[in-house]
Structure formats: structure tokens, C-alpha cells
mmCIF file of C-alpha atoms in Angstrom:
data_model
loop_
_atom_site.group_PDB
_atom_site.id
_atom_site.type_symbol
_atom_site.label_atom_id
_atom_site.label_comp_id
_atom_site.label_asym_id
_atom_site.label_seq_id
_atom_site.Cartn_x
_atom_site.Cartn_y
_atom_site.Cartn_z
ATOM 1 C CA UNK A 1 99.056 100.813 130.327
ATOM 2 C CA UNK A 2 97.844 103.394 132.823
ATOM 3 C CA UNK A 3 94.826 102.139 134.727
ATOM 4 C CA UNK A 4 92.613 105.206 135.071
ATOM 5 C CA UNK A 5 90.288 103.496 137.540
ATOM 6 C CA UNK A 6 93.197 102.456 139.755
ATOM 7 C CA UNK A 7 94.694 105.942 139.636
ATOM 8 C CA UNK A 8 91.304 107.496 140.332
ATOM 9 C CA UNK A 9 90.737 105.206 143.287
ATOM 10 C CA UNK A 10 94.130 106.166 144.685
ATOM 11 C CA UNK A 11 93.440 109.887 144.294
ATOM 12 C CA UNK A 12 90.145 109.355 146.118
ATOM 13 C CA UNK A 13 91.958 107.497 148.922
ATOM 14 C CA UNK A 14 94.529 110.271 149.311
ATOM 15 C CA UNK A 15 91.796 112.912 149.411
ATOM 16 C CA UNK A 16 89.819 111.062 152.067
ATOM 17 C CA UNK A 17 92.953 110.591 154.187
ATOM 18 C CA UNK A 18 93.278 114.392 154.226
ATOM 19 C CA UNK A 19 89.562 114.638 155.055
ATOM 20 C CA UNK A 20 88.973 116.930 152.092
ATOM 21 C CA UNK A 21 85.776 117.154 150.129
ATOM 22 C CA UNK A 22 85.987 117.047 146.353
ATOM 23 C CA UNK A 23 85.167 120.753 146.336
ATOM 24 C CA UNK A 24 88.006 121.515 148.765
ATOM 25 C CA UNK A 25 90.466 119.506 146.701
ATOM 26 C CA UNK A 26 89.264 121.208 143.527
ATOM 27 C CA UNK A 27 89.789 124.647 145.101
ATOM 28 C CA UNK A 28 93.354 123.750 146.118
ATOM 29 C CA UNK A 29 94.159 122.572 142.584
ATOM 30 C CA UNK A 30 92.237 125.376 140.852
ATOM 31 C CA UNK A 31 90.027 122.941 138.938
ATOM 32 C CA UNK A 32 86.290 122.181 139.020
ATOM 33 C CA UNK A 33 84.858 119.662 141.470
ATOM 34 C CA UNK A 34 83.370 117.866 138.426
ATOM 35 C CA UNK A 35 86.929 117.267 137.183
ATOM 36 C CA UNK A 36 87.904 115.730 140.536
ATOM 37 C CA UNK A 37 84.800 113.546 140.423
ATOM 38 C CA UNK A 38 85.723 112.274 136.939
ATOM 39 C CA UNK A 39 89.283 111.485 138.029
ATOM 40 C CA UNK A 40 88.103 109.500 141.012
ATOM 41 C CA UNK A 41 85.632 107.520 138.902
ATOM 42 C CA UNK A 42 88.414 106.692 136.437
ATOM 43 C CA UNK A 43 86.670 108.497 133.578
ATOM 44 C CA UNK A 44 89.609 110.804 132.841
ATOM 45 C CA UNK A 45 93.119 111.726 133.985
ATOM 46 C CA UNK A 46 94.447 115.091 135.133
ATOM 47 C CA UNK A 47 96.703 116.916 132.705
ATOM 48 C CA UNK A 48 100.463 116.895 133.149
ATOM 49 C CA UNK A 49 100.748 120.012 135.284
ATOM 50 C CA UNK A 50 97.823 119.050 137.509
ATOM 51 C CA UNK A 51 99.315 115.614 138.166
ATOM 52 C CA UNK A 52 102.482 117.265 139.409
ATOM 53 C CA UNK A 53 100.384 119.515 141.674
ATOM 54 C CA UNK A 54 98.388 116.538 143.021
ATOM 55 C CA UNK A 55 101.617 114.756 143.914
ATOM 56 C CA UNK A 56 102.867 117.841 145.765
ATOM 57 C CA UNK A 57 99.520 118.343 147.515
ATOM 58 C CA UNK A 58 99.512 114.829 148.925
ATOM 59 C CA UNK A 59 103.262 114.441 149.373
ATOM 60 C CA UNK A 60 103.587 111.461 147.025
ATOM 61 C CA UNK A 61 105.763 110.912 143.990
ATOM 62 C CA UNK A 62 104.292 111.069 140.519
ATOM 63 C CA UNK A 63 105.468 107.483 140.015
ATOM 64 C CA UNK A 64 103.444 106.384 143.030
ATOM 65 C CA UNK A 65 100.451 108.423 141.891
ATOM 66 C CA UNK A 66 100.500 107.075 138.319
ATOM 67 C CA UNK A 67 100.894 103.514 139.550
ATOM 68 C CA UNK A 68 97.801 103.909 141.689
ATOM 69 C CA UNK A 69 99.689 103.477 144.973
ATOM 70 C CA UNK A 70 101.192 100.120 143.978
ATOM 71 C CA UNK A 71 104.397 99.008 145.672
ATOM 72 C CA UNK A 72 107.627 99.354 143.682
ATOM 73 C CA UNK A 73 108.142 95.627 143.928
ATOM 74 C CA UNK A 74 104.836 95.006 142.173
ATOM 75 C CA UNK A 75 105.333 93.229 138.844
ATOM 76 C CA UNK A 76 103.232 95.804 136.981
ATOM 77 C CA UNK A 77 104.852 98.852 138.590
ATOM 78 C CA UNK A 78 106.004 101.351 135.972
ATOM 79 C CA UNK A 79 109.175 103.253 136.895
ATOM 80 C CA UNK A 80 110.474 106.658 135.780
ATOM 81 C CA UNK A 81 107.057 108.135 135.043
ATOM 82 C CA UNK A 82 107.804 111.032 137.331
ATOM 83 C CA UNK A 83 111.177 111.777 135.721
ATOM 84 C CA UNK A 84 109.698 111.618 132.245
ATOM 85 C CA UNK A 85 106.758 113.826 133.132
ATOM 86 C CA UNK A 86 108.984 116.332 134.895
ATOM 87 C CA UNK A 87 111.147 116.454 131.783
ATOM 88 C CA UNK A 88 108.099 117.347 129.731
ATOM 89 C CA UNK A 89 106.764 119.878 132.232
ATOM 90 C CA UNK A 90 110.143 121.656 132.338
ATOM 91 C CA UNK A 91 110.547 121.501 128.539
ATOM 92 C CA UNK A 92 113.621 119.235 128.766
ATOM 93 C CA UNK A 93 112.519 116.889 126.002
ATOM 94 C CA UNK A 94 115.990 116.092 124.702
ATOM 95 C CA UNK A 95 116.867 114.772 128.165
ATOM 96 C CA UNK A 96 113.791 112.527 128.086
ATOM 97 C CA UNK A 97 114.857 111.117 124.715
ATOM 98 C CA UNK A 98 118.413 110.606 126.011
ATOM 99 C CA UNK A 99 117.070 108.698 129.026
ATOM 100 C CA UNK A 100 115.383 106.267 126.680
ATOM 101 C CA UNK A 101 118.318 105.970 124.265
ATOM 102 C CA UNK A 102 120.748 105.210 127.090
ATOM 103 C CA UNK A 103 118.446 102.719 128.790
ATOM 104 C CA UNK A 104 117.746 104.826 131.878
ATOM 105 C CA UNK A 105 114.079 104.713 130.928
ATOM 106 C CA UNK A 106 112.039 102.438 128.694
ATOM 107 C CA UNK A 107 109.936 103.323 125.666
ATOM 108 C CA UNK A 108 107.068 101.607 127.469
ATOM 109 C CA UNK A 109 107.274 104.328 130.100
ATOM 110 C CA UNK A 110 107.048 107.037 127.446
ATOM 111 C CA UNK A 111 104.024 105.279 125.973
ATOM 112 C CA UNK A 112 102.407 105.171 129.409
ATOM 113 C CA UNK A 113 102.385 108.960 129.692
ATOM 114 C CA UNK A 114 101.435 109.526 126.010
ATOM 115 C CA UNK A 115 97.720 110.081 126.774
ATOM 116 C CA UNK A 116 98.682 113.043 128.967
ATOM 117 C CA UNK A 117 100.764 114.784 126.308
ATOM 118 C CA UNK A 118 100.057 116.951 123.297
ATOM 119 C CA UNK A 119 100.906 115.317 119.976
ATOM 120 C CA UNK A 120 103.590 117.976 119.371
ATOM 121 C CA UNK A 121 105.197 117.314 122.770
ATOM 122 C CA UNK A 122 105.265 113.590 122.204
ATOM 123 C CA UNK A 123 106.621 114.030 118.678
ATOM 124 C CA UNK A 124 109.467 116.243 119.910
ATOM 125 C CA UNK A 125 110.750 113.368 122.048
ATOM 126 C CA UNK A 126 109.842 110.455 119.796
ATOM 127 C CA UNK A 127 111.726 111.986 116.842
ATOM 128 C CA UNK A 128 114.931 111.936 118.922
ATOM 129 C CA UNK A 129 114.528 108.368 120.165
ATOM 130 C CA UNK A 130 116.475 105.617 118.382
ATOM 131 C CA UNK A 131 113.865 104.137 116.020
ATOM 132 C CA UNK A 132 115.373 100.657 116.331
ATOM 133 C CA UNK A 133 114.078 100.576 119.907
ATOM 134 C CA UNK A 134 110.472 100.549 118.686
ATOM 135 C CA UNK A 135 108.808 97.215 117.996
ATOM 136 C CA UNK A 136 105.474 96.811 116.236
ATOM 137 C CA UNK A 137 103.498 96.365 119.456
ATOM 138 C CA UNK A 138 104.891 99.622 120.847
ATOM 139 C CA UNK A 139 103.984 101.461 117.668
ATOM 140 C CA UNK A 140 100.387 100.214 117.860
ATOM 141 C CA UNK A 141 100.088 101.468 121.443
ATOM 142 C CA UNK A 142 101.622 104.816 120.498
ATOM 143 C CA UNK A 143 99.522 105.282 117.336
ATOM 144 C CA UNK A 144 96.552 107.208 118.814
ATOM 145 C CA UNK A 145 98.830 109.852 120.307
ATOM 146 C CA UNK A 146 101.462 110.786 117.686
ATOM 147 C CA UNK A 147 101.232 112.827 114.513
ATOM 148 C CA UNK A 148 100.503 110.947 111.305
ATOM 149 C CA UNK A 149 103.760 111.794 109.525
ATOM 150 C CA UNK A 150 105.870 110.576 112.432
ATOM 151 C CA UNK A 151 103.779 107.449 112.818
ATOM 152 C CA UNK A 152 104.142 106.654 109.098
ATOM 153 C CA UNK A 153 107.924 106.687 109.442
ATOM 154 C CA UNK A 154 107.892 104.424 112.489
ATOM 155 C CA UNK A 155 105.502 101.969 110.887
ATOM 156 C CA UNK A 156 107.286 101.708 107.539
ATOM 157 C CA UNK A 157 110.631 101.193 109.225
ATOM 158 C CA UNK A 158 109.249 98.510 111.525
ATOM 159 C CA UNK A 159 107.656 96.744 108.545
ATOM 160 C CA UNK A 160 110.829 96.530 106.458
ATOM 161 C CA UNK A 161 111.369 92.879 107.338
ATOM 162 C CA UNK A 162 107.784 91.654 107.478
ATOM 163 C CA UNK A 163 104.298 92.953 108.124
ATOM 164 C CA UNK A 164 101.299 91.176 109.579
ATOM 165 C CA UNK A 165 97.825 92.015 108.358
ATOM 166 C CA UNK A 166 96.640 92.119 111.970
ATOM 167 C CA UNK A 167 99.125 94.914 112.652
ATOM 168 C CA UNK A 168 97.953 96.821 109.587
ATOM 169 C CA UNK A 169 94.358 96.575 110.764
ATOM 170 C CA UNK A 170 95.231 98.094 114.131
ATOM 171 C CA UNK A 171 97.134 100.968 112.549
ATOM 172 C CA UNK A 172 94.763 101.736 109.676
ATOM 173 C CA UNK A 173 92.764 104.490 111.430
ATOM 174 C CA UNK A 174 95.940 106.376 112.388
ATOM 175 C CA UNK A 175 98.421 106.198 109.486
ATOM 176 C CA UNK A 176 98.165 107.944 106.143
ATOM 177 C CA UNK A 177 96.477 106.268 103.203
ATOM 178 C CA UNK A 178 99.830 106.335 101.368
ATOM 179 C CA UNK A 179 101.611 104.428 104.123
ATOM 180 C CA UNK A 180 98.720 102.028 104.448
ATOM 181 C CA UNK A 181 98.877 101.309 100.720
ATOM 182 C CA UNK A 182 102.596 100.505 100.962
ATOM 183 C CA UNK A 183 101.993 98.147 103.877
ATOM 184 C CA UNK A 184 99.197 96.353 102.065
ATOM 185 C CA UNK A 185 101.224 95.944 98.889
ATOM 186 C CA UNK A 186 103.947 94.281 100.929
ATOM 187 C CA UNK A 187 101.414 92.132 102.772
ATOM 188 C CA UNK A 188 99.811 90.983 99.512
ATOM 189 C CA UNK A 189 103.239 90.122 98.124
ATOM 190 C CA UNK A 190 103.984 88.074 101.229
ATOM 191 C CA UNK A 191 100.586 86.363 100.957
ATOM 192 C CA UNK A 192 97.567 87.522 102.935
ATOM 193 C CA UNK A 193 93.928 86.696 103.482
ATOM 194 C CA UNK A 194 92.095 88.740 100.856
ATOM 195 C CA UNK A 195 89.123 89.254 103.196
ATOM 196 C CA UNK A 196 91.440 91.191 105.492
ATOM 197 C CA UNK A 197 92.197 93.559 102.618
ATOM 198 C CA UNK A 198 88.469 94.052 102.083
ATOM 199 C CA UNK A 199 88.029 95.128 105.700
ATOM 200 C CA UNK A 200 90.793 97.724 105.312
ATOM 201 C CA UNK A 201 89.599 99.105 101.970
ATOM 202 C CA UNK A 202 87.828 102.208 103.383
ATOM 203 C CA UNK A 203 91.182 103.487 104.657
ATOM 204 C CA UNK A 204 93.207 102.918 101.470
ATOM 205 C CA UNK A 205 93.707 105.358 98.591
ATOM 206 C CA UNK A 206 91.999 104.337 95.377
ATOM 207 C CA UNK A 207 95.267 104.273 93.433
ATOM 208 C CA UNK A 208 96.751 101.776 95.877
ATOM 209 C CA UNK A 209 93.656 99.585 95.785
ATOM 210 C CA UNK A 210 93.728 99.589 91.993
ATOM 211 C CA UNK A 211 97.237 98.137 92.047
ATOM 212 C CA UNK A 212 96.299 95.651 94.750
ATOM 213 C CA UNK A 213 93.278 94.220 92.946
ATOM 214 C CA UNK A 214 95.210 93.819 89.695
ATOM 215 C CA UNK A 215 97.943 92.012 91.609
ATOM 216 C CA UNK A 216 95.373 89.874 93.416
ATOM 217 C CA UNK A 217 93.832 88.857 90.098
ATOM 218 C CA UNK A 218 97.255 87.888 88.757
ATOM 219 C CA UNK A 219 97.813 85.869 91.940
ATOM 220 C CA UNK A 220 94.701 83.832 91.280
ATOM 221 C CA UNK A 221 92.152 85.497 93.557
ATOM 222 C CA UNK A 222 88.671 84.817 92.184
ATOM 223 C CA UNK A 223 86.741 87.672 90.597
ATOM 224 C CA UNK A 224 83.874 87.115 93.025
ATOM 225 C CA UNK A 225 86.266 87.850 95.911
ATOM 226 C CA UNK A 226 87.710 90.902 94.184
ATOM 227 C CA UNK A 227 84.171 92.154 93.642
ATOM 228 C CA UNK A 228 83.947 92.870 97.368
ATOM 229 C CA UNK A 229 86.328 95.769 96.736
ATOM 230 C CA UNK A 230 84.296 97.199 93.857
ATOM 231 C CA UNK A 231 82.898 100.205 95.796
ATOM 232 C CA UNK A 232 86.448 101.362 96.544
ATOM 233 C CA UNK A 233 88.221 100.653 93.227
ATOM 234 C CA UNK A 234 88.278 102.888 90.131
ATOM 235 C CA UNK A 235 86.172 102.084 87.080
ATOM 236 C CA UNK A 236 89.332 101.849 85.015
ATOM 237 C CA UNK A 237 90.812 99.122 87.227
ATOM 238 C CA UNK A 238 87.559 97.185 87.287
ATOM 239 C CA UNK A 239 87.341 97.458 83.520
ATOM 240 C CA UNK A 240 90.848 96.007 83.188
ATOM 241 C CA UNK A 241 89.888 93.159 85.503
ATOM 242 C CA UNK A 242 86.784 92.351 83.526
ATOM 243 C CA UNK A 243 88.651 92.443 80.228
ATOM 244 C CA UNK A 244 90.977 89.793 81.577
ATOM 245 C CA UNK A 245 88.119 87.885 83.207
ATOM 246 C CA UNK A 246 86.119 87.571 79.989
ATOM 247 C CA UNK A 247 89.220 86.376 78.187
ATOM 248 C CA UNK A 248 89.640 83.749 80.866
ATOM 249 C CA UNK A 249 86.016 82.565 80.563
ATOM 250 C CA UNK A 250 84.824 84.116 83.807
ATOM 251 C CA UNK A 251 81.831 83.258 85.964
ATOM 252 C CA UNK A 252 79.208 85.728 84.714
ATOM 253 C CA UNK A 253 77.451 85.838 88.074
ATOM 254 C CA UNK A 254 80.538 87.562 89.474
ATOM 255 C CA UNK A 255 80.574 89.968 86.520
ATOM 256 C CA UNK A 256 76.960 90.969 87.116
ATOM 257 C CA UNK A 257 77.777 91.928 90.704
ATOM 258 C CA UNK A 258 80.452 94.291 89.387
ATOM 259 C CA UNK A 259 78.267 95.876 86.710
ATOM 260 C CA UNK A 260 76.925 98.754 88.863
ATOM 261 C CA UNK A 261 80.479 99.971 89.456
ATOM 262 C CA UNK A 262 82.068 99.905 85.990
ATOM 263 C CA UNK A 263 79.918 102.240 83.849
ATOM 264 C CA UNK A 264 77.790 101.633 80.758
ATOM 265 C CA UNK A 265 80.651 101.857 78.304
ATOM 266 C CA UNK A 266 82.545 99.045 80.046
ATOM 267 C CA UNK A 267 79.420 96.919 80.335
ATOM 268 C CA UNK A 268 78.766 97.404 76.611
ATOM 269 C CA UNK A 269 82.295 96.335 75.825
ATOM 270 C CA UNK A 270 81.951 93.339 78.094
ATOM 271 C CA UNK A 271 78.720 92.204 76.462
ATOM 272 C CA UNK A 272 80.112 92.717 72.977
ATOM 273 C CA UNK A 273 83.057 90.460 73.755
ATOM 274 C CA UNK A 274 80.882 87.904 75.474
ATOM 275 C CA UNK A 275 78.536 87.666 72.472
ATOM 276 C CA UNK A 276 81.333 85.972 70.570
ATOM 277 C CA UNK A 277 81.294 83.243 73.228
ATOM 278 C CA UNK A 278 77.659 82.290 72.625
ATOM 279 C CA UNK A 279 76.362 84.580 75.328
ATOM 280 C CA UNK A 280 73.075 83.481 76.859
ATOM 281 C CA UNK A 281 70.206 85.958 76.860
ATOM 282 C CA UNK A 282 69.677 85.372 80.556
ATOM 283 C CA UNK A 283 72.981 87.138 81.122
ATOM 284 C CA UNK A 284 72.036 90.061 78.879
ATOM 285 C CA UNK A 285 68.735 90.539 80.693
ATOM 286 C CA UNK A 286 70.486 90.696 84.055
ATOM 287 C CA UNK A 287 72.963 93.271 82.712
ATOM 288 C CA UNK A 288 70.265 95.358 81.002
ATOM 289 C CA UNK A 289 70.007 98.035 83.737
ATOM 290 C CA UNK A 290 73.732 98.734 83.435
ATOM 291 C CA UNK A 291 74.440 98.829 79.690
ATOM 292 C CA UNK A 292 73.422 101.344 77.041
ATOM 293 C CA UNK A 293 70.067 101.269 75.248
ATOM 294 C CA UNK A 294 71.903 101.300 71.906
ATOM 295 C CA UNK A 295 73.763 98.092 72.788
ATOM 296 C CA UNK A 296 70.579 96.357 73.930
ATOM 297 C CA UNK A 297 68.715 97.460 70.794
ATOM 298 C CA UNK A 298 71.438 96.041 68.582
ATOM 299 C CA UNK A 299 71.555 92.743 70.464
ATOM 300 C CA UNK A 300 67.780 92.486 70.619
ATOM 301 C CA UNK A 301 67.553 92.854 66.843
ATOM 302 C CA UNK A 302 69.843 89.818 66.551
ATOM 303 C CA UNK A 303 67.658 87.531 68.661
ATOM 304 C CA UNK A 304 66.949 84.217 67.027
ATOM 305 C CA UNK A 305 63.674 82.400 67.381
ATOM 306 C CA UNK A 306 63.439 80.496 70.640
ATOM 307 C CA UNK A 307 66.267 82.353 72.392
ATOM 308 C CA UNK A 308 64.069 84.663 74.453
ATOM 309 C CA UNK A 309 61.013 83.539 76.408
ATOM 310 C CA UNK A 310 58.228 85.856 77.530
ATOM 311 C CA UNK A 311 59.487 86.339 81.086
ATOM 312 C CA UNK A 312 62.916 87.480 79.880
ATOM 313 C CA UNK A 313 61.329 89.690 77.261
ATOM 314 C CA UNK A 314 59.307 91.416 79.977
ATOM 315 C CA UNK A 315 62.540 92.008 81.951
ATOM 316 C CA UNK A 316 64.221 93.455 78.873
ATOM 317 C CA UNK A 317 61.326 95.662 77.724
ATOM 318 C CA UNK A 318 62.046 98.750 79.880
ATOM 319 C CA UNK A 319 65.552 99.046 78.441
ATOM 320 C CA UNK A 320 65.013 98.849 74.655
ATOM 321 C CA UNK A 321 63.244 101.115 72.152
ATOM 322 C CA UNK A 322 59.535 100.625 71.391
ATOM 323 C CA UNK A 323 60.168 99.828 67.751
ATOM 324 C CA UNK A 324 62.700 97.133 68.638
ATOM 325 C CA UNK A 325 60.366 95.549 71.162
ATOM 326 C CA UNK A 326 57.569 95.546 68.615
ATOM 327 C CA UNK A 327 59.703 93.807 65.991
ATOM 328 C CA UNK A 328 60.870 91.159 68.494
ATOM 329 C CA UNK A 329 57.315 90.293 69.503
ATOM 330 C CA UNK A 330 56.161 90.272 65.886
ATOM 331 C CA UNK A 331 58.787 87.601 65.163
ATOM 332 C CA UNK A 332 57.618 85.450 68.061
ATOM 333 C CA UNK A 333 54.730 83.021 68.067
ATOM 334 C CA UNK A 334 51.779 85.000 69.455
ATOM 335 C CA UNK A 335 49.904 81.792 70.118
ATOM 336 C CA UNK A 336 52.351 81.119 72.965
ATOM 337 C CA UNK A 337 51.716 84.479 74.598
ATOM 338 C CA UNK A 338 49.444 84.682 77.605
ATOM 339 C CA UNK A 339 47.232 87.778 77.966
ATOM 340 C CA UNK A 340 49.164 88.632 81.131
ATOM 341 C CA UNK A 341 52.375 88.896 79.092
ATOM 342 C CA UNK A 342 50.833 91.431 76.704
ATOM 343 C CA UNK A 343 49.522 93.388 79.675
ATOM 344 C CA UNK A 344 53.002 93.633 81.177
ATOM 345 C CA UNK A 345 54.519 94.705 77.858
ATOM 346 C CA UNK A 346 51.802 97.295 77.210
ATOM 347 C CA UNK A 347 53.519 100.262 78.951
ATOM 348 C CA UNK A 348 56.501 99.943 76.615
ATOM 349 C CA UNK A 349 54.807 100.080 73.175
ATOM 350 C CA UNK A 350 52.545 102.527 71.348
ATOM 351 C CA UNK A 351 48.757 102.145 71.151
ATOM 352 C CA UNK A 352 48.801 100.904 67.568
ATOM 353 C CA UNK A 353 51.225 98.061 68.350
ATOM 354 C CA UNK A 354 49.276 97.094 71.461
ATOM 355 C CA UNK A 355 46.016 97.029 69.491
ATOM 356 C CA UNK A 356 47.619 94.782 66.891
ATOM 357 C CA UNK A 357 48.871 92.376 69.568
ATOM 358 C CA UNK A 358 45.475 92.191 71.195
ATOM 359 C CA UNK A 359 43.861 91.382 67.871
ATOM 360 C CA UNK A 360 46.415 88.639 67.399
ATOM 361 C CA UNK A 361 45.502 87.153 70.774
ATOM 362 C CA UNK A 362 41.793 87.291 69.991
ATOM 363 C CA UNK A 363 42.371 85.507 66.706
ATOM 364 C CA UNK A 364 43.960 82.512 68.475
#
């Protein structure tokens, strides 16, 4: 990869050998002296045309310039940069592609100059290069510089045999959500760390994630793990997961974590099914903020003596109707109520009910 600091240092060396100031060099190249300063500090590179002009100004080849003055025998010396860049500058892009296809130049050399090219220029050559010459590492290095549609094609072709989740993670910010979904579906099929999928979720289309979580559930991934994807998955998919989870006698702690994402109707349905499995009231109380008041009223009316202690009743009070709360308390043993409990329930009943409760406490 081009070493901007090495190139900048070499430009600075060439300038000093000519005994030019940065301002004088900038005037000769018709650029600002701030631009020259940034090049020499390695903070940026000149554009394609300016690089050609710098080479002419100092009487050095573009290859030598882009390699930071390194000798051709150096193991990291990159050849053909000058030929490739000249091909671009003279709008001979088909010749550049032919150089690569025939082996006169390497794809690595095209990738080296990618940061200096417009996406359209790079695409015009890349589209004509034999796609079988690209390996996954090359595609990752090229990703920031090519258009999304072209990159999608390269990635999907390279992943036909196999795809590593590490590769997907590197490409996620650059490929389309559709292509990313296809890669992830293949990765899941081949077996992949589910946590890696969670990290990639913000880049994936919801439809693709829906399919992936259903598949993950079928493959035995625990609901608690799948819950990490809840903010990115549709309510419908989560509802399907929970339907299956309740049937399979799921861990309700994992269900509660999903409740904020599935909607009241789904939570109601979940609770209704769970009631048939001797649902504990502790679970209902924890789900209360996420289910409908009508469902809670109906369940609360079915409470049997001893099933609901005062602390859970206090937690449930904000979510049920006043009349229902009053009837529940009336069925309970007031002698076991502390004054503090009545005080905490007071905001949720009418004055007449509260007065009656207080009288009951005083009569103890």
C-alpha cells in the first residue's frame, strides 16, 4: 500500500535538492503552498495529474516518486505505477485493464493507485479486468474506492466457494445491504459465531435479518443470544420466534428482554399462552409495562389467594384499572398489609376505596 509519509518525505527531499521553498514549488505546480506542506507531512497525496507534473519537475519517474525513492530491487518496490497512471491520465483505460489481464501489470498495482482515482475511473478499468484474478484480500483493499454495485459483484463472486465472517465484517460498510444479507445467509449456513452477526446487524436489511434469526433459532441458537438482534429485527419475526419459544418451554428471562420490541398484541398473546403453563405472577408483573391493560385486568381478576404478595401488587398497580385493583385488595388479607403498602397503592384508587382500606387497617 502506498506509504504517504514515505512519498511525502521523498517529495520534500527532491524539493530541497532543487533549493526551492514550498511556495516556489507550489507556484511551479499551480497549487497552494498548504497543499505542498500536507504532501510533505504525509497527510495527503497529490492528484493524478499533479503527480505526473511533480515527476516531470524533478526529472524522476512516477514509479520512483510513488515508491518514495526506493530502489527497484527493494522487496516492497511496486512496479508499473507510472504506466498505469499514465493510462488513466490519457484516458486509455482499456489498455490498463489489458495490462492486468495479460500479466504485464498486477492487480495489486491497480489497487495501489486507487486512492488517487475517481470511483468512475477505477470502475471503468475494474469492470474490464478478469474477475477471477481478484482474491478476497484484494477486494477488501479495493472496497473503499469502487462503486457499490461493482463491489457487490466482486464480493459475491469471490464468496461462491466459501465466505469468512471476518471478511464480511471488513466489507460491511462498503457493500449494499442486499449483498451483505446474501453473504451472511451463506455464512450462517456454513456455521458462524452468532456474536459476529450481532456486530454486523446495523448494516443488514431487516428482511435479511428476519430470515437469519429464524434460521438461527432452528439451528439451536438460544433465544437470549437472538435477543441481541431485537433492535434490528421486525416485530413479526420476533413474534414468530416467541411463539416457537413458548412452545419449547423457553427461559422467560430472555422473553422479557424481547418484550419492548414485539408490541403489546404479541406480548398479550405470549402471556395468554404461558398462562396455560402455570405462569408465575412474577413473570406477569415484569411484562406489565409491555402488555395491554385489558389483558392485565383479565389476568388480575383470576388471581387466587396467596399468588400475589404486596410488593408485586404495588408493581402491577399502575397498569390495571382502579376497580380491578380494588377487588384484588378486597380479596386479600388486610391484616397482612403494612401502612406503607396502602400508601404506595393510594395513587391508583379512588378516595372512597382508600378510605375503606384505611379503616380496615385501623380496625386491625
